[in-house]
Short mmCIF file of C-alpha atoms and ligand atoms in Angstrom, two decimals:
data_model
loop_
_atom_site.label_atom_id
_atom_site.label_comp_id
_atom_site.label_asym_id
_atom_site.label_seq_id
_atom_site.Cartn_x
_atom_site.Cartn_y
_atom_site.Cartn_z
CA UNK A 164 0.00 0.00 0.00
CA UNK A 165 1.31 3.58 -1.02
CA UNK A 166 1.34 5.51 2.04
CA UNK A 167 3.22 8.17 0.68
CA UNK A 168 2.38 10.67 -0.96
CA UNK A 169 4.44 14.20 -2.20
CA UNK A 170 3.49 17.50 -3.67
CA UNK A 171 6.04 18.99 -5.23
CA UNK A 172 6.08 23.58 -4.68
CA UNK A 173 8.28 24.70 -6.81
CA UNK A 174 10.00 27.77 -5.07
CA UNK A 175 12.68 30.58 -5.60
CA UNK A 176 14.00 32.31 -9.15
CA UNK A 177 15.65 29.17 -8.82
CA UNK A 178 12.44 27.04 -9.14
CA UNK A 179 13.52 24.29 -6.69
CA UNK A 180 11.54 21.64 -5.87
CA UNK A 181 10.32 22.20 -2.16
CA UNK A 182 8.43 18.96 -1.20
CA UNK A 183 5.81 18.34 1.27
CA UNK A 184 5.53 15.01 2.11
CA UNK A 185 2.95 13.41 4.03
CA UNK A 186 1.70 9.76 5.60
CA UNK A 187 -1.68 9.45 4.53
CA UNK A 188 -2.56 6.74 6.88
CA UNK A 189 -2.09 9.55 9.66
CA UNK A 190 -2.08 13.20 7.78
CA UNK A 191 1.21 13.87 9.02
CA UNK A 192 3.81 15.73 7.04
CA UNK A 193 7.46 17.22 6.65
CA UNK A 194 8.40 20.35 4.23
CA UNK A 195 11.38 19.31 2.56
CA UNK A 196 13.29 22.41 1.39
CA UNK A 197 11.71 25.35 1.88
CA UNK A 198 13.79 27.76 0.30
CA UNK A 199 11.38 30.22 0.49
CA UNK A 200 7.82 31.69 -1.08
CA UNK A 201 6.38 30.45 2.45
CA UNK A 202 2.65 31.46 1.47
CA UNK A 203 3.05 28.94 -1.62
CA UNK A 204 3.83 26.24 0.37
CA UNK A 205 1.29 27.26 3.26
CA UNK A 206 -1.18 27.34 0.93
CA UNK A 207 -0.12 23.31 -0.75
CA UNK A 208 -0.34 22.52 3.35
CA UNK A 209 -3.48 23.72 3.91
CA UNK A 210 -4.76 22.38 0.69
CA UNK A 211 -3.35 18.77 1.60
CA UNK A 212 -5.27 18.99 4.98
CA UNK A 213 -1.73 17.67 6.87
CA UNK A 214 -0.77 18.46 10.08
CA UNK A 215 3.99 19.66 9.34
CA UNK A 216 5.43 17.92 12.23
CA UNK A 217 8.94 18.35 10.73
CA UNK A 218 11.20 20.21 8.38
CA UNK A 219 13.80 18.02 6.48
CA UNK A 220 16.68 19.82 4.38
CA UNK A 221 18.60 18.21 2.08
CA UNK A 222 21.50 20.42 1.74
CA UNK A 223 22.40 24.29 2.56
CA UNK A 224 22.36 25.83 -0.36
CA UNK A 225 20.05 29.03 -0.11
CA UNK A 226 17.80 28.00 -2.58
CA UNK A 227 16.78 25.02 -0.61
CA UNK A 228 16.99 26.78 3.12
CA UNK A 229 16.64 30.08 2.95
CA UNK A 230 12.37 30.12 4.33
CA UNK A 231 13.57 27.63 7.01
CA UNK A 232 14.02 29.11 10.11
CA UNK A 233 10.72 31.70 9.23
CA UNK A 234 8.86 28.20 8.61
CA UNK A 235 10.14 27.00 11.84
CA UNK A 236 8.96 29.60 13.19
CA UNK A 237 5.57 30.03 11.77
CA UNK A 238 4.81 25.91 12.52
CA UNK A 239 6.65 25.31 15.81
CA UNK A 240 8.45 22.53 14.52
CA UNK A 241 11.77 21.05 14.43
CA UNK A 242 14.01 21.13 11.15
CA UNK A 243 16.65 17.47 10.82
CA UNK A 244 19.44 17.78 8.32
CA UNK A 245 21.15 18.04 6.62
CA UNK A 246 24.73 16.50 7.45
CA UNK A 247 26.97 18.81 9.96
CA UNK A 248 29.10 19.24 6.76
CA UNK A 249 26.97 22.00 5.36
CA UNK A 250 27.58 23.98 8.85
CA UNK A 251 29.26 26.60 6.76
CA UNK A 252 26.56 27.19 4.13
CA UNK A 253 23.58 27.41 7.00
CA UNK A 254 26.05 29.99 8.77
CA UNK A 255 25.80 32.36 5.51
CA UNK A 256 22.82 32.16 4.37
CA UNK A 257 21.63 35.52 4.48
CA UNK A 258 25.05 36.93 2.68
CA UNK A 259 24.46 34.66 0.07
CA UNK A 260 21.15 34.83 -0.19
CA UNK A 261 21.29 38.70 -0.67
CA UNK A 262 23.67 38.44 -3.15
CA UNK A 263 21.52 36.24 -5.47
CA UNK A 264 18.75 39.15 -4.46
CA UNK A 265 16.40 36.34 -2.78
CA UNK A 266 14.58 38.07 -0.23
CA UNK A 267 13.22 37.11 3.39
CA UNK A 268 16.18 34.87 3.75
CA UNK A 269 17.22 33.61 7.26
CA UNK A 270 20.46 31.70 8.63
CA UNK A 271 19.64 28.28 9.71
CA UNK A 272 20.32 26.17 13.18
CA UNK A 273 19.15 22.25 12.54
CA UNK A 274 17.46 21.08 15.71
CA UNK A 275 18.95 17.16 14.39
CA UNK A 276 22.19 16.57 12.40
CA UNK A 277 21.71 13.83 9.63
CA UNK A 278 24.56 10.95 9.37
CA UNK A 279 24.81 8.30 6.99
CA UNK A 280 22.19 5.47 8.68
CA UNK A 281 19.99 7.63 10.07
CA UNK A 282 16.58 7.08 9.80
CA UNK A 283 13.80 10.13 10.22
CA UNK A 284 10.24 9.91 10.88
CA UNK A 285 6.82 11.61 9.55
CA UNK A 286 3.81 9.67 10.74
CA UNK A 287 3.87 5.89 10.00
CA UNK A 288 6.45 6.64 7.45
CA UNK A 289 10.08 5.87 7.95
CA UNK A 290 12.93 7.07 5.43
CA UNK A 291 16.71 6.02 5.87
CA UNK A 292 19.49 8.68 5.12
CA UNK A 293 22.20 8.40 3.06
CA UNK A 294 25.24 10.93 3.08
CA UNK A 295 25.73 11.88 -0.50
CA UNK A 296 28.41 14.60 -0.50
CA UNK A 297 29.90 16.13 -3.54
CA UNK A 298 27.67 18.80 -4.82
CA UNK A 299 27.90 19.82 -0.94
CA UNK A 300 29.79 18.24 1.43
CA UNK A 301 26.95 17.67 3.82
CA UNK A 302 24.38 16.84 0.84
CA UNK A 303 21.67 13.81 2.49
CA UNK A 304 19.01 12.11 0.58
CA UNK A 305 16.25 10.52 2.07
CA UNK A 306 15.14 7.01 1.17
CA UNK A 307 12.37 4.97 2.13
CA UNK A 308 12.40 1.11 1.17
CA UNK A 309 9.24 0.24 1.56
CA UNK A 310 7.63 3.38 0.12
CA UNK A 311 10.39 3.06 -2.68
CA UNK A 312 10.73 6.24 -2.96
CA UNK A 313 14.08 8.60 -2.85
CA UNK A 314 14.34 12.76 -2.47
CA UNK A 315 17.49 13.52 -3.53
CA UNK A 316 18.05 17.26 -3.05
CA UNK A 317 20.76 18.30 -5.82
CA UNK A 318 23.15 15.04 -6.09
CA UNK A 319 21.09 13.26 -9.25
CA UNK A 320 18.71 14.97 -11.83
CA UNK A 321 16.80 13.59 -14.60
CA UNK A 322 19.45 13.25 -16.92
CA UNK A 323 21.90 15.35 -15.04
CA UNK A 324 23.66 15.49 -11.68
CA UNK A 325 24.30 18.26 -9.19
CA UNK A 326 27.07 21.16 -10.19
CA UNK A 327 30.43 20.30 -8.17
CA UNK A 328 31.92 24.44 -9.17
CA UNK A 329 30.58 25.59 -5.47
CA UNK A 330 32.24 25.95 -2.18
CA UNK A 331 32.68 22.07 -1.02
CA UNK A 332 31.78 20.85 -4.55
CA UNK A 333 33.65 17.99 -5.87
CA UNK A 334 32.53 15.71 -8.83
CA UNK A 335 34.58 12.40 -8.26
CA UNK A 336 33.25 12.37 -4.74
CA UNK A 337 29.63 13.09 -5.96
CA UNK A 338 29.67 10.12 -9.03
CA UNK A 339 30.83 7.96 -6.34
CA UNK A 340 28.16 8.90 -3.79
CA UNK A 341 25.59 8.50 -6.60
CA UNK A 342 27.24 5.36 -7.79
CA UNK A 343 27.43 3.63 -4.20
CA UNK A 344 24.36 5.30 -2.20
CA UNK A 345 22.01 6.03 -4.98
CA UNK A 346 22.34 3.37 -7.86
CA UNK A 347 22.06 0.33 -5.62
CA UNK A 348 18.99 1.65 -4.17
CA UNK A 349 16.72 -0.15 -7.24
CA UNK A 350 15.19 0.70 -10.54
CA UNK A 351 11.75 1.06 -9.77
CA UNK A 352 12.30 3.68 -7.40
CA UNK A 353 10.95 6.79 -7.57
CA UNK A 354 13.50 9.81 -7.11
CA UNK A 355 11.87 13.96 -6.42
CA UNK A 356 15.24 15.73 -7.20
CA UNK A 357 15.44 19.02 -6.04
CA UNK A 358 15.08 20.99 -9.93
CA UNK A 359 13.41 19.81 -12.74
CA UNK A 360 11.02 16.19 -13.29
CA UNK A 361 11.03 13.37 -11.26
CA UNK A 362 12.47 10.13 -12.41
CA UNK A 363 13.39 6.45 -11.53
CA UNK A 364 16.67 5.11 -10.71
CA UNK A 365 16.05 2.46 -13.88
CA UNK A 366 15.65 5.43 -16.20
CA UNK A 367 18.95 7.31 -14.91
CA UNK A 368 20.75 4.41 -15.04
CA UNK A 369 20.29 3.85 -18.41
CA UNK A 370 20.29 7.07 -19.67
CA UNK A 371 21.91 9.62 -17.64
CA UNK A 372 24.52 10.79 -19.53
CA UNK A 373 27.09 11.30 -16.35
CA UNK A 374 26.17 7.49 -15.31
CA UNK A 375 27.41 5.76 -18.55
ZN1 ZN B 522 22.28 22.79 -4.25
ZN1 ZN B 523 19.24 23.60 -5.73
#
């Protein structure tokens, strides 16, 4: 039984892929990414009819963090991830964020630090983390088994991976995270990256043009 189920916001000039996810067995969600245009993804909450009991990040880059800490605010909850790695992007968000001209941006404090083998909770939902560094260093993806279902944050895009030119970046380190975290996860599942359409591992394995 599919007890998952995702909306995808897209939010930012940079359109990224802000996800609320929810158990439908229980209404309970997490906002994955909200890197800002908090009434948009307000609005796809109260629309869903959830009850946020968590905020999940993927990675620190401003376009994925920069509504955080307002959204913490707002919902009283906590926000896990991503890996302590990405410290130094979460410190600078607001200098960063200005510079790309992104407004209401805030500097973010994660009430968990994600490690490889963690698992986090939303409802009856489980979803194991994987530390995928290379586009950041502190880059997690979320993966639950049984849901079979993956949200990858900016490591692997339909037909593309994450860029590896900012602070942290490096692309040997991110083919091998995709490569040893990602690819064995199995072909029918489903992956939200955190631009563009979602995909299957199956499909980027045998046509992603950085996998061949
Ligand atoms: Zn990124
Ligand atoms: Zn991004």
């Amino acid at each position: 039984m599919t007890k998952a189920k995702a909306l995808i916001i897209p939010v930012t000039p940079f359109q990224q892929n802000c996800t609320l996810l929810w158990c439908e067995a229980t209404k309970r969600a997490a906002v994955i990414d909200p890197g800002g245009d908090l009434p948009d993804i307000e609005r796809a909450i109260a629309e869903a009819g959830v009850a946020v009991d968590k905020i999940w990040l993927t990675h620190g880059h401003v376009d994925h963090v920069a509504g955080a800490a307002d959204l913490k605010a707002r919902l009283k909850v906590p926000i896990e991830g991503p890996h302590r790695d990405d410290l130094f992007l979460l410190q600078h968000v607001v200098e960063t964020a200005r510079a790309f001209g992104l407004q209401d941006a805030a500097n973010v404090t994660p009430d968990r630090w994600l490690d490889d083998g963690d698992q986090v909770e939303v409802g009856e939902l489980t979803f194991d983390v994987r530390h995928c560094p290379g586009h950041s260093p502190g880059s997690v993806v979320f993966f639950s088994a049984e849901q079979r279902l993956a949200i990858v944050g900016d490591v692997l895009f339909a037909g593309s991976v994450g860029r590896t030119d900012l602070p942290g970046g490096d692309q040997r380190q991110l083919l091998k995270s995709i490569r040893d975290k990602l690819m064995p996860l199995g072909d029918d599942v489903a992956i939200i990256s955190g631009h563009g359409p979602t995909t299957t591992i199956g499909r980027e394995r045998a046509t992603n043009p950085f996998l061949q």
